[in-house]
Amino acid sequence: MEHVEKVIDEKKQGKPLLTDQKEGNNKKLFIESYGCQMNMNDSEIVASILAEQGFNTTGNIEEADLVLMNTCSIREKAEQTVRHRLQKYNHAKKHNPKMKVGVLGCMAERLKTKFLEEEKIVDLVVGPDAYRDLPNLVEEVEAGRDAINVILSKEETYADVSPVRLNSNGVSAFVSITRGCDNMCTFCVVPFTRGRERSRDPQSIISEIRSMQEKNYKEITLLGQNVDSYLWYGGGLKKDFKKASEMAKATAVDFAQLLDMCANEFPKMRFRFSTSNPQDMTLDVIHVMAKHRNICKYIHLPIQSGSNAMLKAMNRLHTREEYLELVKNIYEIIPEMHLSQDMIAGFCGETEEDHKDTLDLMEQVKYSFGFMFAYSERPGTLAAKKMEDDIPLDIKKRRLQEIINLQQDHSLFRAKEHVGKVQEVLIEGTSKKNANEWKGRNTQNTVVVFPKEHYKMGDFVNVKIEDCTSTTLKGTAVGYSDNN
Ligand code: SAH
Ligand code: F3S
């Protein structure tokens, strides 16, 4: 199923990540990343920190001095993938006994020293807020000792680390704006593995985007677990804002303002953002989106379930009715907006009625994409502690399949809306299926393919959409868009 697993770019999952070689560096780093876009961006930060320590990236594990895996804990399956991959490392180590192995990211944070005990191959365990300590930790490991740092931070945003871009298409890139999450959805492990929510200095965000523009990047996705909650008031945790000085409060920057700043400062660049939690999304953001043609008309707006009982059990702090009201306002302000969802099938206590509420809500919203999952209990979460994972697997799977089937109908419905229109597409690469065709996305984030002709990577092109499947639009270029 195409949309089931949430990955930004499937090609990058579990593939060695490569970047330009820095002259004079003579150690070799093999790094791969699993899970969300944030992990991918963190791997770029890690590669940047280690480039200063003499490491260049390699795609050949058998010549690596250091092998790093950035791990994901979001569902049990994600952790199993990591465990299997570690077994493959065992094999590589037979041919390359000098290699040291480190695990980074959410699973490192969740398991801590257990990782060193359970997986003999692991020498190094580093949580998401401790990458700055890598030079010291790597030194420890090189001296033959195990090393670990899983301390979560209240301030760390890596604002001053300029990430090296890994496996980049040179056109679109991610810039992180917040770290951590304070929302405490009862099913979710992220608040435990990534810590409290903190925002990054807008000036450092703007200067990172400027350097991307100088390198000819054309599209930036602003990243956070919960971008709408972005709030800069001079540093510090979101939850401490109430205690800030009047001055700090008066000059604070929220997400709508940040988005407005970015769109004004870089009129030739296109902006996206992910992810939005409906409870924190304000209409100010939608009005800013309406004002700027360079902010894409697409929002990933997960709800997880269409049932009020489930939303309550999940600690999502809004009702189904409030969500539908938000969606109605969004479609009113920006009629061409497309929305996508995350859904969890078979959460604790979910009845057939609750499940029908989800299908009914989907009918009303008609999302253009979706990332859909069967509920997977995560150790340490409130749901694991207080609720019973009581929906049998076959029922979870059947409900999930019904959600996926309905989403496919809606994806096709939404794709058909584009047919016959001329849309601006940013060229991001060659189509997987046909080397003579370009691939890019329209403002609503739908993939568009069209014959290459004389156009090049990174061009903004107007494309007449002629045909579609549920996931891809097909068309013909009619000229450059005036954004070039
Ligand atoms: N705010 C985050 C959400 C991270 S988790 C973001 O940036 O996307 C991504 C999605 O994984 C969630 O929206 C949810 O649908 C799913 N998910 C999280 N925990 C889960 C669990 N325990 N079982 C199944 N799916 C889960
Ligand atoms: Fe997880 Fe909910 Fe935050 S899904 S990342 S706790 S918004």
Short mmCIF file of C-alpha atoms and ligand atoms in Angstrom, two decimals:
data_model
loop_
_atom_site.label_atom_id
_atom_site.label_comp_id
_atom_site.label_asym_id
_atom_site.label_seq_id
_atom_site.Cartn_x
_atom_site.Cartn_y
_atom_site.Cartn_z
CA MET A 1 0.00 0.00 0.00
CA GLU A 2 1.48 3.25 -1.07
CA HIS A 3 0.51 5.58 1.76
CA VAL A 4 0.67 3.33 4.77
CA GLU A 5 4.10 4.08 6.15
CA LYS A 6 4.94 7.62 7.01
CA VAL A 7 8.22 8.42 5.40
CA ILE A 8 9.19 11.56 3.64
CA ASP A 9 11.18 9.87 0.94
CA GLU A 10 11.17 6.12 0.87
CA LYS A 11 14.36 6.09 -1.14
CA LYS A 12 16.21 7.55 1.81
CA GLN A 13 14.97 5.10 4.46
CA GLY A 14 17.71 2.77 5.54
CA LYS A 15 19.99 3.75 2.68
CA PRO A 16 23.48 5.06 3.28
CA LEU A 17 23.33 8.84 3.32
CA LEU A 18 25.96 10.60 1.30
CA THR A 19 27.27 14.11 1.09
CA ASP A 20 30.13 16.01 -0.57
CA GLN A 21 33.57 14.93 0.61
CA LYS A 22 35.47 17.42 2.74
CA GLU A 23 39.12 17.73 1.82
CA GLY A 24 41.60 16.47 4.40
CA ASN A 25 39.06 14.24 6.17
CA ASN A 26 40.38 10.71 6.36
CA LYS A 27 37.89 8.82 8.53
CA LYS A 28 34.83 7.19 7.06
CA LEU A 29 31.26 7.47 8.34
CA PHE A 30 28.42 5.22 7.20
CA ILE A 31 25.12 6.77 8.34
CA GLU A 32 21.52 5.76 7.71
CA SER A 33 18.24 7.11 8.98
CA TYR A 34 14.86 5.55 9.78
CA GLY A 35 11.53 7.14 10.64
CA CYS A 36 10.40 10.72 10.27
CA GLN A 37 11.69 13.78 8.45
CA MET A 38 13.02 15.12 11.71
CA ASN A 39 15.34 12.13 11.98
CA MET A 40 16.56 12.73 8.45
CA ASN A 41 17.28 16.34 9.32
CA ASP A 42 19.01 15.28 12.55
CA SER A 43 21.23 12.91 10.54
CA GLU A 44 22.29 15.92 8.49
CA ILE A 45 23.19 17.73 11.71
CA VAL A 46 25.17 14.68 12.90
CA ALA A 47 27.05 14.43 9.58
CA SER A 48 27.86 18.12 9.87
CA ILE A 49 29.24 17.76 13.42
CA LEU A 50 31.31 14.72 12.44
CA ALA A 51 32.66 16.37 9.27
CA GLU A 52 34.47 18.72 11.68
CA GLN A 53 35.98 15.66 13.35
CA GLY A 54 37.60 14.25 10.21
CA PHE A 55 34.73 12.08 8.94
CA ASN A 56 33.55 11.87 5.33
CA THR A 57 30.45 9.82 4.46
CA THR A 58 30.73 6.51 2.64
CA GLY A 59 28.16 4.20 1.05
CA ASN A 60 30.31 1.14 1.72
CA ILE A 61 29.83 -0.21 5.23
CA GLU A 62 32.86 -2.45 4.87
CA GLU A 63 35.26 0.48 4.75
CA ALA A 64 33.55 2.52 7.50
CA ASP A 65 35.33 3.48 10.73
CA LEU A 66 32.02 4.51 12.27
CA VAL A 67 28.56 3.17 11.44
CA LEU A 68 25.59 5.18 12.75
CA MET A 69 21.91 4.37 12.59
CA ASN A 70 19.32 7.01 13.41
CA THR A 71 16.42 5.04 14.86
CA CYS A 72 12.64 5.33 15.23
CA SER A 73 10.41 4.11 18.08
CA ILE A 74 7.01 5.23 16.89
CA ARG A 75 5.61 1.73 16.38
CA GLU A 76 6.86 -1.69 17.33
CA LYS A 77 7.53 -2.50 13.70
CA ALA A 78 9.90 0.46 13.40
CA GLU A 79 11.95 -0.92 16.28
CA GLN A 80 11.97 -4.42 14.76
CA THR A 81 13.38 -2.97 11.53
CA VAL A 82 16.22 -1.45 13.52
CA ARG A 83 16.95 -4.75 15.31
CA HIS A 84 17.09 -6.61 11.98
CA ARG A 85 19.38 -4.03 10.53
CA LEU A 86 21.75 -4.40 13.50
CA GLN A 87 22.03 -8.10 12.68
CA LYS A 88 23.23 -7.13 9.21
CA TYR A 89 25.88 -4.98 10.87
CA ASN A 90 27.13 -8.11 12.64
CA HIS A 91 27.80 -9.59 9.26
CA ALA A 92 29.61 -6.48 8.00
CA LYS A 93 31.77 -6.45 11.14
CA LYS A 94 33.22 -9.85 10.18
CA HIS A 95 34.72 -8.18 7.11
CA ASN A 96 35.52 -4.92 8.86
CA PRO A 97 36.52 -5.64 12.48
CA LYS A 98 37.64 -2.03 13.10
CA MET A 99 34.16 -0.58 12.61
CA LYS A 100 32.39 1.00 15.61
CA VAL A 101 28.61 1.01 15.76
CA GLY A 102 26.40 3.75 17.20
CA VAL A 103 22.64 4.10 17.54
CA LEU A 104 21.07 7.55 17.56
CA GLY A 105 17.57 8.94 17.88
CA CYS A 106 14.37 7.84 19.55
CA MET A 107 15.17 4.19 20.17
CA ALA A 108 18.51 5.18 21.70
CA GLU A 109 16.65 7.54 24.02
CA ARG A 110 14.02 4.96 24.91
CA LEU A 111 16.32 2.01 25.59
CA LYS A 112 19.38 3.85 26.94
CA THR A 113 21.95 1.45 28.44
CA LYS A 114 19.69 -1.50 27.59
CA PHE A 115 20.86 -1.08 24.02
CA LEU A 116 24.45 -1.75 25.06
CA GLU A 117 23.34 -4.79 27.04
CA GLU A 118 20.96 -6.26 24.47
CA GLU A 119 22.87 -5.63 21.26
CA LYS A 120 26.51 -6.61 21.65
CA ILE A 121 27.46 -4.91 18.40
CA VAL A 122 26.50 -1.46 19.71
CA ASP A 123 29.37 0.68 21.09
CA LEU A 124 27.66 4.04 21.24
CA VAL A 125 24.16 5.26 22.24
CA VAL A 126 23.20 8.89 21.66
CA GLY A 127 19.79 10.53 22.22
CA PRO A 128 18.36 13.29 19.99
CA ASP A 129 19.51 16.19 22.21
CA ALA A 130 23.10 14.97 22.68
CA TYR A 131 24.60 15.14 19.18
CA ARG A 132 26.83 18.05 20.14
CA ASP A 133 28.61 15.64 22.48
CA LEU A 134 29.46 13.28 19.60
CA PRO A 135 33.11 14.38 19.27
CA ASN A 136 33.76 13.34 22.91
CA LEU A 137 31.68 10.19 22.66
CA VAL A 138 33.39 9.08 19.47
CA GLU A 139 36.76 9.64 21.12
CA GLU A 140 35.68 7.32 23.95
CA VAL A 141 34.60 4.69 21.49
CA GLU A 142 37.81 4.98 19.49
CA ALA A 143 39.70 4.33 22.74
CA GLY A 144 37.78 1.05 23.06
CA ARG A 145 35.15 2.06 25.63
CA ASP A 146 31.36 2.06 25.26
CA ALA A 147 29.84 5.54 25.35
CA ILE A 148 26.37 6.89 26.05
CA ASN A 149 24.63 10.24 26.30
CA VAL A 150 20.84 10.30 26.44
CA ILE A 151 20.32 13.52 28.37
CA LEU A 152 17.33 15.50 27.09
CA SER A 153 17.74 19.24 26.96
CA LYS A 154 15.56 22.27 27.61
CA GLU A 155 17.44 24.50 25.19
CA GLU A 156 19.07 22.47 22.45
CA THR A 157 17.82 23.39 18.97
CA TYR A 158 21.13 23.00 17.07
CA ALA A 159 20.40 26.53 15.86
CA ASP A 160 24.03 27.25 14.99
CA VAL A 161 24.81 23.89 13.35
CA SER A 162 24.48 24.19 9.63
CA PRO A 163 23.32 20.73 8.48
CA VAL A 164 25.16 19.13 5.56
CA ARG A 165 22.56 17.93 3.10
CA LEU A 166 22.49 14.16 2.69
CA ASN A 167 21.36 12.47 -0.53
CA SER A 168 19.87 15.80 -1.48
CA ASN A 169 18.17 16.54 -4.81
CA GLY A 170 19.60 20.06 -4.47
CA VAL A 171 16.09 21.50 -4.84
CA SER A 172 14.09 20.86 -1.67
CA ALA A 173 15.30 20.68 1.92
CA PHE A 174 14.05 20.55 5.51
CA VAL A 175 14.71 23.16 8.15
CA SER A 176 13.71 22.33 11.70
CA ILE A 177 11.96 25.02 13.73
CA THR A 178 10.93 23.23 16.92
CA ARG A 179 12.12 20.17 18.81
CA GLY A 180 10.24 17.91 21.19
CA CYS A 181 6.51 17.83 21.89
CA ASP A 182 4.41 18.83 24.92
CA ASN A 183 1.14 17.41 23.71
CA MET A 184 1.19 14.05 25.42
CA CYS A 185 -1.14 12.13 23.12
CA THR A 186 -1.66 8.96 25.16
CA PHE A 187 -0.50 6.56 22.40
CA CYS A 188 2.67 8.45 21.46
CA VAL A 189 6.24 7.82 22.53
CA VAL A 190 7.66 11.04 21.03
CA PRO A 191 7.34 13.26 24.15
CA PHE A 192 9.45 10.67 26.01
CA THR A 193 12.10 10.24 23.33
CA ARG A 194 12.38 13.82 22.12
CA GLY A 195 11.65 15.75 25.29
CA ARG A 196 9.93 19.03 25.96
CA GLU A 197 8.95 21.42 23.27
CA ARG A 198 11.31 24.28 22.42
CA SER A 199 11.50 26.66 19.49
CA ARG A 200 14.44 27.84 17.47
CA ASP A 201 15.53 31.46 17.08
CA PRO A 202 13.79 32.86 13.97
CA GLN A 203 17.00 34.64 12.93
CA SER A 204 18.87 31.34 12.78
CA ILE A 205 16.00 29.85 10.74
CA ILE A 206 16.13 32.77 8.29
CA SER A 207 19.91 32.55 7.97
CA GLU A 208 19.77 28.80 7.31
CA ILE A 209 17.17 29.37 4.60
CA ARG A 210 19.32 32.14 3.11
CA SER A 211 22.26 29.79 2.83
CA MET A 212 19.97 27.23 1.15
CA GLN A 213 18.84 29.86 -1.32
CA GLU A 214 22.45 30.74 -2.10
CA LYS A 215 23.00 27.07 -2.91
CA ASN A 216 20.02 27.24 -5.27
CA TYR A 217 17.47 25.37 -3.22
CA LYS A 218 13.90 26.24 -4.20
CA GLU A 219 11.67 24.70 -1.58
CA ILE A 220 11.89 24.55 2.21
CA THR A 221 9.76 22.43 4.52
CA LEU A 222 9.67 23.85 8.05
CA LEU A 223 9.74 20.93 10.43
CA GLY A 224 8.51 20.24 13.91
CA GLN A 225 6.48 17.63 15.76
CA ASN A 226 3.88 20.32 16.18
CA VAL A 227 4.80 23.41 14.14
CA ASP A 228 1.71 25.44 15.07
CA SER A 229 2.94 25.52 18.60
CA TYR A 230 6.13 27.37 17.55
CA LEU A 231 6.83 30.26 19.92
CA TRP A 232 10.09 32.19 20.21
CA TYR A 233 10.40 34.59 23.12
CA GLY A 234 14.15 34.66 23.46
CA GLY A 235 14.66 30.98 24.20
CA GLY A 236 13.35 28.49 26.72
CA LEU A 237 10.59 25.95 26.92
CA LYS A 238 7.15 26.62 25.53
CA LYS A 239 5.62 25.72 28.87
CA ASP A 240 7.60 28.49 30.63
CA PHE A 241 6.29 31.28 28.37
CA LYS A 242 3.84 32.43 31.07
CA LYS A 243 6.78 33.29 33.30
CA ALA A 244 8.58 35.35 30.62
CA SER A 245 9.06 39.11 31.00
CA GLU A 246 6.52 41.54 29.52
CA MET A 247 9.16 42.61 27.03
CA ALA A 248 9.79 39.04 25.91
CA LYS A 249 6.04 38.45 25.57
CA ALA A 250 5.56 41.60 23.53
CA THR A 251 8.24 40.67 21.02
CA ALA A 252 7.45 36.95 20.83
CA VAL A 253 7.15 35.33 17.39
CA ASP A 254 4.48 32.68 16.80
CA PHE A 255 4.13 30.27 13.89
CA ALA A 256 1.92 32.50 11.74
CA GLN A 257 4.45 35.32 12.14
CA LEU A 258 7.39 33.04 11.39
CA LEU A 259 5.70 31.80 8.24
CA ASP A 260 4.95 35.37 7.18
CA MET A 261 8.59 36.37 7.79
CA CYS A 262 9.90 33.46 5.70
CA ALA A 263 7.49 34.06 2.82
CA ASN A 264 8.29 37.80 2.73
CA GLU A 265 12.04 37.36 3.02
CA PHE A 266 12.29 34.73 0.27
CA PRO A 267 9.60 35.46 -2.33
CA LYS A 268 11.17 33.11 -4.88
CA MET A 269 11.24 30.14 -2.55
CA ARG A 270 8.34 27.84 -1.91
CA PHE A 271 7.42 26.91 1.68
CA ARG A 272 5.76 23.89 3.22
CA PHE A 273 5.47 22.86 6.85
CA SER A 274 4.80 19.71 8.86
CA THR A 275 3.18 18.62 11.15
CA SER A 276 0.13 20.53 12.39
CA ASN A 277 -1.82 19.45 15.41
CA PRO A 278 -5.39 20.75 14.98
CA GLN A 279 -5.62 21.80 18.62
CA ASP A 280 -2.77 24.29 18.13
CA MET A 281 -3.59 25.48 14.62
CA THR A 282 -4.98 29.01 14.39
CA LEU A 283 -6.75 30.71 11.52
CA ASP A 284 -3.94 33.29 11.57
CA VAL A 285 -1.80 30.63 9.91
CA ILE A 286 -4.45 30.11 7.22
CA HIS A 287 -4.69 33.85 6.56
CA VAL A 288 -0.90 34.05 6.17
CA MET A 289 -1.08 31.12 3.75
CA ALA A 290 -3.81 32.89 1.77
CA LYS A 291 -1.69 36.05 1.54
CA HIS A 292 1.41 34.44 0.03
CA ARG A 293 1.53 32.55 -3.24
CA ASN A 294 4.85 30.99 -2.18
CA ILE A 295 3.30 29.10 0.76
CA CYS A 296 1.95 25.81 -0.55
CA LYS A 297 -1.78 25.21 -0.26
CA TYR A 298 -1.48 21.99 1.61
CA ILE A 299 -1.66 21.05 5.28
CA HIS A 300 -0.92 17.75 6.95
CA LEU A 301 -3.60 17.87 9.65
CA PRO A 302 -3.73 14.53 11.49
CA ILE A 303 -6.80 13.72 13.57
CA GLN A 304 -6.10 10.02 14.40
CA SER A 305 -9.79 9.15 14.85
CA GLY A 306 -13.18 10.57 13.93
CA SER A 307 -14.75 9.51 17.23
CA ASN A 308 -15.05 11.88 20.19
CA ALA A 309 -14.61 9.00 22.64
CA MET A 310 -11.35 7.98 20.98
CA LEU A 311 -10.09 11.58 20.69
CA LYS A 312 -10.66 11.95 24.43
CA ALA A 313 -8.91 8.66 25.23
CA MET A 314 -6.02 9.74 23.02
CA ASN A 315 -5.79 13.12 24.81
CA ARG A 316 -6.27 14.98 21.57
CA LEU A 317 -7.62 18.23 22.95
CA HIS A 318 -10.40 18.89 20.46
CA THR A 319 -13.65 17.28 19.40
CA ARG A 320 -14.67 15.93 16.03
CA GLU A 321 -17.01 18.93 15.66
CA GLU A 322 -14.24 21.44 16.38
CA TYR A 323 -12.02 19.74 13.84
CA LEU A 324 -14.73 19.81 11.17
CA GLU A 325 -15.33 23.49 11.95
CA LEU A 326 -11.61 24.18 11.48
CA VAL A 327 -11.63 22.30 8.17
CA LYS A 328 -14.71 24.22 7.02
CA ASN A 329 -12.98 27.52 7.80
CA ILE A 330 -9.82 26.41 6.02
CA TYR A 331 -11.73 25.44 2.85
CA GLU A 332 -13.63 28.74 3.01
CA ILE A 333 -10.50 30.86 3.29
CA ILE A 334 -8.49 28.83 0.74
CA PRO A 335 -10.82 26.82 -1.51
CA GLU A 336 -7.98 25.07 -3.37
CA MET A 337 -6.44 23.76 -0.14
CA HIS A 338 -5.73 20.05 0.16
CA LEU A 339 -5.43 18.28 3.49
CA SER A 340 -3.86 14.99 4.52
CA GLN A 341 -4.35 12.84 7.58
CA ASP A 342 -2.82 10.34 10.00
CA MET A 343 -5.23 7.75 11.37
CA ILE A 344 -4.85 5.07 14.00
CA ALA A 345 -7.12 2.03 13.66
CA GLY A 346 -7.99 -0.08 16.70
CA PHE A 347 -6.96 2.17 19.58
CA CYS A 348 -7.87 0.95 23.08
CA GLY A 349 -11.62 0.43 23.46
CA GLU A 350 -12.47 1.39 19.88
CA THR A 351 -15.97 0.15 19.00
CA GLU A 352 -17.40 -0.49 15.57
CA GLU A 353 -19.32 2.80 16.00
CA ASP A 354 -16.11 4.70 16.73
CA HIS A 355 -14.55 3.21 13.61
CA LYS A 356 -17.60 4.24 11.54
CA ASP A 357 -17.18 7.78 12.88
CA THR A 358 -13.66 7.78 11.42
CA LEU A 359 -14.91 6.67 8.00
CA ASP A 360 -17.70 9.25 8.18
CA LEU A 361 -15.29 12.06 9.06
CA MET A 362 -13.06 11.06 6.16
CA GLU A 363 -16.09 11.27 3.84
CA GLN A 364 -16.70 14.82 5.00
CA VAL A 365 -13.10 16.05 4.68
CA LYS A 366 -11.97 14.03 1.64
CA TYR A 367 -8.25 14.09 2.34
CA SER A 368 -5.88 13.89 -0.60
CA PHE A 369 -3.37 11.64 1.20
CA GLY A 370 -3.13 9.68 4.37
CA PHE A 371 -0.72 7.84 6.61
CA MET A 372 -2.65 5.08 8.32
CA PHE A 373 -1.59 2.70 11.05
CA ALA A 374 -2.87 -0.07 13.27
CA TYR A 375 -2.47 0.92 16.91
CA SER A 376 0.80 -0.32 18.34
CA GLU A 377 1.23 -0.11 22.11
CA ARG A 378 4.40 1.74 23.13
CA PRO A 379 6.01 1.06 26.51
CA GLY A 380 5.94 4.00 28.91
CA THR A 381 3.04 5.85 27.30
CA LEU A 382 -0.12 6.63 29.27
CA ALA A 383 -2.11 4.27 27.05
CA ALA A 384 0.30 1.43 27.85
CA LYS A 385 0.06 2.17 31.58
CA LYS A 386 -3.64 2.86 31.95
CA MET A 387 -5.54 1.35 29.04
CA GLU A 388 -5.99 -2.07 27.61
CA ASP A 389 -4.81 -2.79 24.09
CA ASP A 390 -8.00 -4.78 23.63
CA ILE A 391 -8.76 -4.78 19.93
CA PRO A 392 -7.72 -8.10 18.37
CA LEU A 393 -5.16 -7.82 15.59
CA ASP A 394 -7.48 -9.15 12.89
CA ILE A 395 -10.05 -6.47 13.72
CA LYS A 396 -7.40 -3.74 13.78
CA LYS A 397 -6.21 -4.92 10.39
CA ARG A 398 -9.71 -5.07 8.91
CA ARG A 399 -10.53 -1.55 10.13
CA LEU A 400 -7.18 -0.27 8.87
CA GLN A 401 -7.87 -1.78 5.47
CA GLU A 402 -11.28 -0.09 5.31
CA ILE A 403 -9.65 3.25 6.13
CA ILE A 404 -6.98 2.70 3.49
CA ASN A 405 -9.54 1.71 0.84
CA LEU A 406 -11.63 4.78 1.52
CA GLN A 407 -8.54 6.98 1.43
CA GLN A 408 -7.66 5.59 -1.99
CA ASP A 409 -11.08 6.59 -3.30
CA HIS A 410 -10.62 10.07 -1.89
CA SER A 411 -7.07 10.37 -3.25
CA LEU A 412 -8.45 9.60 -6.71
CA PHE A 413 -11.32 12.05 -6.19
CA ARG A 414 -8.86 14.79 -5.22
CA ALA A 415 -6.43 13.92 -8.04
CA LYS A 416 -9.25 14.25 -10.58
CA GLU A 417 -9.90 17.80 -9.36
CA HIS A 418 -6.55 18.78 -10.87
CA VAL A 419 -7.23 17.36 -14.33
CA GLY A 420 -7.73 20.07 -16.95
CA LYS A 421 -5.97 22.73 -14.87
CA VAL A 422 -2.61 24.41 -15.45
CA GLN A 423 -0.52 24.16 -12.28
CA GLU A 424 2.88 25.35 -11.12
CA VAL A 425 5.23 22.42 -10.52
CA LEU A 426 8.74 22.51 -9.07
CA ILE A 427 10.98 19.97 -10.82
CA GLU A 428 12.61 17.73 -8.22
CA GLY A 429 13.99 14.83 -10.24
CA THR A 430 13.50 12.27 -12.96
CA SER A 431 10.33 10.19 -12.86
CA LYS A 432 10.90 6.70 -11.47
CA LYS A 433 8.96 5.08 -14.27
CA ASN A 434 10.20 7.02 -17.29
CA ALA A 435 13.66 8.53 -17.70
CA ASN A 436 12.29 10.99 -20.27
CA GLU A 437 9.93 12.53 -17.76
CA TRP A 438 10.39 14.94 -14.88
CA LYS A 439 8.80 14.51 -11.49
CA GLY A 440 7.72 17.35 -9.22
CA ARG A 441 4.84 18.44 -6.99
CA ASN A 442 2.09 20.99 -7.34
CA THR A 443 1.19 23.35 -4.52
CA GLN A 444 -1.14 20.72 -3.01
CA ASN A 445 1.79 18.30 -2.71
CA THR A 446 0.52 15.89 -5.39
CA VAL A 447 3.20 14.33 -7.58
CA VAL A 448 3.13 15.47 -11.22
CA VAL A 449 5.07 13.81 -14.08
CA PHE A 450 5.55 15.32 -17.54
CA PRO A 451 7.92 15.09 -20.56
CA LYS A 452 11.29 16.71 -19.88
CA GLU A 453 11.67 18.80 -23.06
CA HIS A 454 14.19 21.61 -22.39
CA TYR A 455 13.33 22.10 -18.70
CA LYS A 456 15.82 21.45 -15.89
CA MET A 457 15.95 20.41 -12.24
CA GLY A 458 14.83 23.23 -9.97
CA ASP A 459 12.71 25.02 -12.61
CA PHE A 460 9.20 26.16 -11.72
CA VAL A 461 7.11 25.06 -14.70
CA ASN A 462 3.43 25.49 -15.56
CA VAL A 463 2.04 22.07 -16.40
CA LYS A 464 -1.31 21.30 -17.99
CA ILE A 465 -2.71 18.30 -16.10
CA GLU A 466 -4.21 15.79 -18.51
CA ASP A 467 -4.65 12.54 -16.63
CA CYS A 468 -4.25 11.01 -13.18
CA THR A 469 -4.09 7.96 -10.95
CA SER A 470 -4.87 8.18 -7.24
CA THR A 471 -1.25 9.14 -6.51
CA THR A 472 0.17 10.79 -9.64
CA LEU A 473 -0.87 13.49 -12.08
CA LYS A 474 0.28 13.37 -15.70
CA GLY A 475 0.64 16.42 -17.87
CA THR A 476 2.57 18.51 -20.37
CA ALA A 477 4.58 21.63 -19.67
CA VAL A 478 3.20 24.83 -21.20
CA GLY A 479 6.04 27.18 -20.19
CA TYR A 480 8.02 28.54 -17.24
CA SER A 481 6.00 29.91 -14.37
CA ASP A 482 6.74 33.53 -13.49
CA ASN A 483 8.38 32.38 -10.25
CA ASN A 484 11.71 31.55 -11.95
N1 SAH B 1 3.57 15.32 15.38
C1 SAH B 1 4.20 14.23 14.75
C2 SAH B 1 3.50 12.97 14.94
C3 SAH B 1 4.51 11.97 15.09
S1 SAH B 1 3.95 10.42 15.05
C4 SAH B 1 4.60 14.47 13.32
O1 SAH B 1 5.41 15.33 13.10
O2 SAH B 1 4.17 13.79 12.41
C5 SAH B 1 3.32 10.24 13.41
C6 SAH B 1 2.07 9.45 13.39
O3 SAH B 1 2.32 8.12 13.83
C7 SAH B 1 0.98 9.95 14.32
O4 SAH B 1 0.27 11.03 13.79
C8 SAH B 1 0.14 8.72 14.52
O5 SAH B 1 -0.85 8.61 13.51
C9 SAH B 1 1.14 7.59 14.35
N2 SAH B 1 1.42 6.96 15.64
C10 SAH B 1 2.05 7.51 16.70
N3 SAH B 1 2.10 6.62 17.73
C11 SAH B 1 1.48 5.49 17.30
C12 SAH B 1 1.20 4.24 17.89
N4 SAH B 1 1.53 3.99 19.14
N5 SAH B 1 0.55 3.30 17.15
C13 SAH B 1 0.19 3.57 15.88
N6 SAH B 1 0.43 4.74 15.27
C14 SAH B 1 1.06 5.70 15.96
FE1 F3S B 2 3.04 12.51 19.32
FE2 F3S B 2 0.81 13.87 19.71
FE3 F3S B 2 3.17 15.11 19.87
S1 F3S B 2 1.19 12.36 18.10
S2 F3S B 2 4.50 13.95 18.51
S3 F3S B 2 2.42 13.53 21.24
S4 F3S B 2 1.29 15.90 18.92
#
